[in-house]
């Protein structure tokens, strides 16, 4: 129970007679996907290596960054670093609508909302083309780290993150310690959702700006 989740997979492989020392995730695309996905990125204006990916939702409410934090983060980008090129991804329809409305208040070609507009394979292709990635402890952030991108995980208190964290050198982590962790819940019952709201927009913004300027 106290080992990294990748060890469980390795143990299953060993049981099946396959011996490997380390898992090295790889994602491949067919020639047709390369053509189709590449054209879609160019049409959307997200081609090139300068874009930063930001997942605005998560698989469960307990892992999501509160909208108040997201609002402050977007304001920081608009006011202090409008040159940052950020593309928002995810699947939640409510957050997609919120982002469309919020980004329309201060339109910029450097901020784009693709939440709900990408299938899984295209999302992986999009992530491959990015420079940096920020998100909760969710699939897209793990994929970004597997591609070797500097990736910031905003980790909730829902589980023992040490057992699930990616082992890639490109993975970075922000956490706000709370007494109720790990709760293993899908919905936070604590007022204010402190494990995620405590990860401040200012800290996330500074991390991004430091990596961009490195």
XYZ file of C-alpha atoms in Angstrom:
214
model
C 0.000 0.000 0.000
C 2.928 2.359 0.518
C 4.610 2.057 -2.897
C 4.271 4.224 -5.995
C 1.447 3.197 -8.329
C 3.917 2.454 -11.115
C 5.311 -0.362 -8.954
C 1.920 -2.070 -9.060
C 2.038 -2.039 -12.867
C 5.603 -3.342 -12.864
C 4.557 -6.130 -10.495
C 1.776 -7.134 -12.896
C 4.285 -7.261 -15.759
C 6.656 -9.355 -13.662
C 3.810 -11.763 -12.874
C 3.227 -12.054 -16.632
C 6.897 -12.894 -17.195
C 7.992 -9.470 -18.444
C 10.924 -7.917 -16.608
C 11.559 -4.182 -16.912
C 13.211 -1.810 -14.472
C 11.258 1.332 -15.304
C 8.146 2.371 -17.199
C 8.784 4.860 -20.010
C 5.470 6.200 -21.373
C 5.352 6.852 -25.117
C 2.558 8.266 -27.281
C 2.579 7.756 -31.037
C 0.517 9.325 -33.826
C -0.277 7.950 -37.266
C 0.613 9.874 -40.421
C -3.075 10.713 -40.913
C -3.301 12.076 -37.359
C -0.155 14.142 -37.851
C -1.686 15.776 -40.944
C -5.189 16.260 -39.548
C -4.173 17.428 -36.080
C -1.409 19.653 -37.395
C -3.850 21.427 -39.709
C -6.323 21.957 -36.863
C -3.621 23.533 -34.703
C -2.595 25.853 -37.507
C -6.212 26.858 -38.159
C -6.679 27.655 -34.476
C -3.394 29.537 -34.320
C -1.877 27.237 -31.700
C 1.022 25.997 -33.809
C 4.584 26.411 -32.589
C 6.265 25.873 -29.238
C 5.351 29.055 -27.423
C 1.988 28.050 -25.953
C 1.270 27.182 -22.326
C -1.442 24.632 -21.571
C -3.758 25.142 -18.612
C -6.383 22.599 -17.547
C -9.185 24.589 -15.948
C -11.146 21.607 -14.619
C -10.460 18.123 -13.237
C -11.907 14.645 -13.129
C -13.591 15.398 -9.807
C -14.743 18.589 -8.097
C -12.385 17.882 -5.186
C -9.372 18.292 -7.497
C -10.534 21.489 -9.222
C -9.030 24.909 -8.705
C -11.821 27.270 -7.533
C -13.132 29.726 -10.108
C -12.140 32.657 -7.879
C -8.529 31.508 -8.138
C -8.813 31.042 -11.884
C -10.301 34.524 -12.255
C -7.415 36.102 -10.337
C -4.877 34.119 -12.345
C -6.329 35.302 -15.653
C -6.321 38.891 -14.368
C -2.644 38.585 -13.414
C -1.811 37.332 -16.914
C -3.779 40.174 -18.524
C -2.282 42.912 -16.359
C 1.295 41.766 -15.739
C 2.221 39.376 -18.566
C -0.134 39.812 -21.537
C 2.514 38.240 -23.764
C 1.974 34.793 -22.182
C 0.264 32.538 -24.731
C -2.172 30.325 -22.792
C -4.572 27.723 -24.157
C -7.178 26.354 -21.746
C -8.190 22.703 -22.059
C -10.561 20.329 -20.301
C -14.013 18.805 -20.695
C -16.354 20.557 -18.248
C -19.126 22.395 -20.128
C -19.794 24.826 -17.285
C -16.175 25.911 -17.081
C -15.991 26.136 -20.866
C -18.881 28.616 -20.859
C -17.378 30.548 -17.964
C -14.039 30.810 -19.775
C -15.659 31.910 -23.039
C -17.441 34.707 -21.216
C -14.415 35.706 -19.126
C -11.942 35.771 -22.016
C -14.396 37.778 -24.141
C -14.178 40.597 -21.583
C -10.579 41.254 -22.614
C -10.041 39.578 -26.005
C -6.507 38.567 -26.925
C -4.994 36.188 -29.458
C -2.652 35.085 -26.661
C -5.465 33.420 -24.679
C -7.594 30.699 -26.203
C -10.258 28.405 -24.785
C -10.359 24.889 -26.264
C -12.189 23.364 -23.296
C -14.601 20.761 -24.634
C -13.313 21.134 -28.203
C -10.693 18.366 -28.283
C -11.028 14.605 -28.402
C -8.560 12.546 -26.408
C -6.092 11.846 -29.234
C -6.103 15.452 -30.417
C -5.642 16.651 -26.834
C -2.505 14.513 -26.585
C -1.262 15.992 -29.873
C -1.980 19.509 -28.645
C -0.129 18.846 -25.390
C 2.878 17.579 -27.347
C 3.121 20.951 -29.109
C 3.100 23.009 -25.898
C 5.979 24.644 -24.056
C 4.664 24.357 -20.474
C 1.628 22.916 -18.748
C -0.319 23.679 -15.563
C -3.141 21.618 -14.171
C -4.537 19.549 -11.320
C -3.507 15.970 -10.622
C -5.304 14.771 -13.739
C -4.597 12.949 -16.977
C -3.484 15.884 -19.170
C -0.823 16.996 -16.678
C 0.562 13.459 -16.519
C 0.659 13.367 -20.327
C 2.496 16.719 -20.440
C 5.092 15.455 -17.958
C 5.498 12.277 -20.027
C 6.297 14.447 -23.058
C 9.047 16.095 -20.995
C 7.395 19.521 -20.710
C 7.901 21.476 -17.475
C 4.568 20.684 -15.813
C 3.112 22.188 -12.660
C 0.753 19.911 -10.738
C -1.684 21.723 -8.452
C -2.215 18.774 -6.119
C -5.315 18.472 -3.983
C -5.485 16.700 -0.647
C -7.683 13.890 -1.919
C -5.001 11.188 -1.970
C -1.425 10.354 -1.066
C 0.085 12.334 -3.919
C 3.539 10.855 -3.301
C 2.201 7.492 -4.471
C 0.672 8.919 -7.653
C 3.019 11.727 -8.637
C 4.829 11.334 -11.966
C 8.478 10.471 -11.612
C 9.513 12.639 -14.559
C 12.178 15.252 -13.844
C 10.010 17.801 -15.666
C 7.209 17.527 -13.064
C 6.805 20.217 -10.395
C 4.274 20.316 -7.583
C 2.312 22.813 -5.522
C 0.306 21.733 -2.504
C -1.461 23.452 0.370
C -1.330 21.148 3.419
C -4.636 20.547 5.199
C -5.514 18.420 8.207
C -8.243 16.493 6.333
C -5.876 15.030 3.735
C -6.116 12.416 2.332
C -9.910 12.375 2.160
C -10.392 10.190 -0.968
C -13.572 12.170 -1.737
C -14.928 13.365 -5.076
C -16.587 16.468 -3.579
C -15.005 18.624 -0.879
C -17.279 19.098 2.180
C -15.042 21.766 3.743
C -16.073 25.395 3.282
C -13.768 27.165 0.849
C -12.090 23.988 -0.424
C -8.835 24.942 1.323
C -6.477 22.343 -0.182
C -7.030 23.862 -3.647
C -7.950 27.472 -2.866
C -4.757 27.656 -0.790
C -2.706 27.207 -3.982
C -2.690 30.892 -4.779
C -2.909 32.412 -8.270
C 0.141 34.514 -7.434
C 2.295 31.423 -6.808
C 1.121 29.736 -10.012
C 1.685 32.919 -12.016
C 5.196 33.370 -10.624
C 6.063 29.747 -11.424
C 4.945 30.261 -15.006
C 6.747 33.539 -15.462
C 9.966 32.141 -13.976
C 9.906 29.170 -16.389
C 9.124 31.343 -19.395
C 11.996 33.693 -18.560
C 14.459 30.907 -17.720
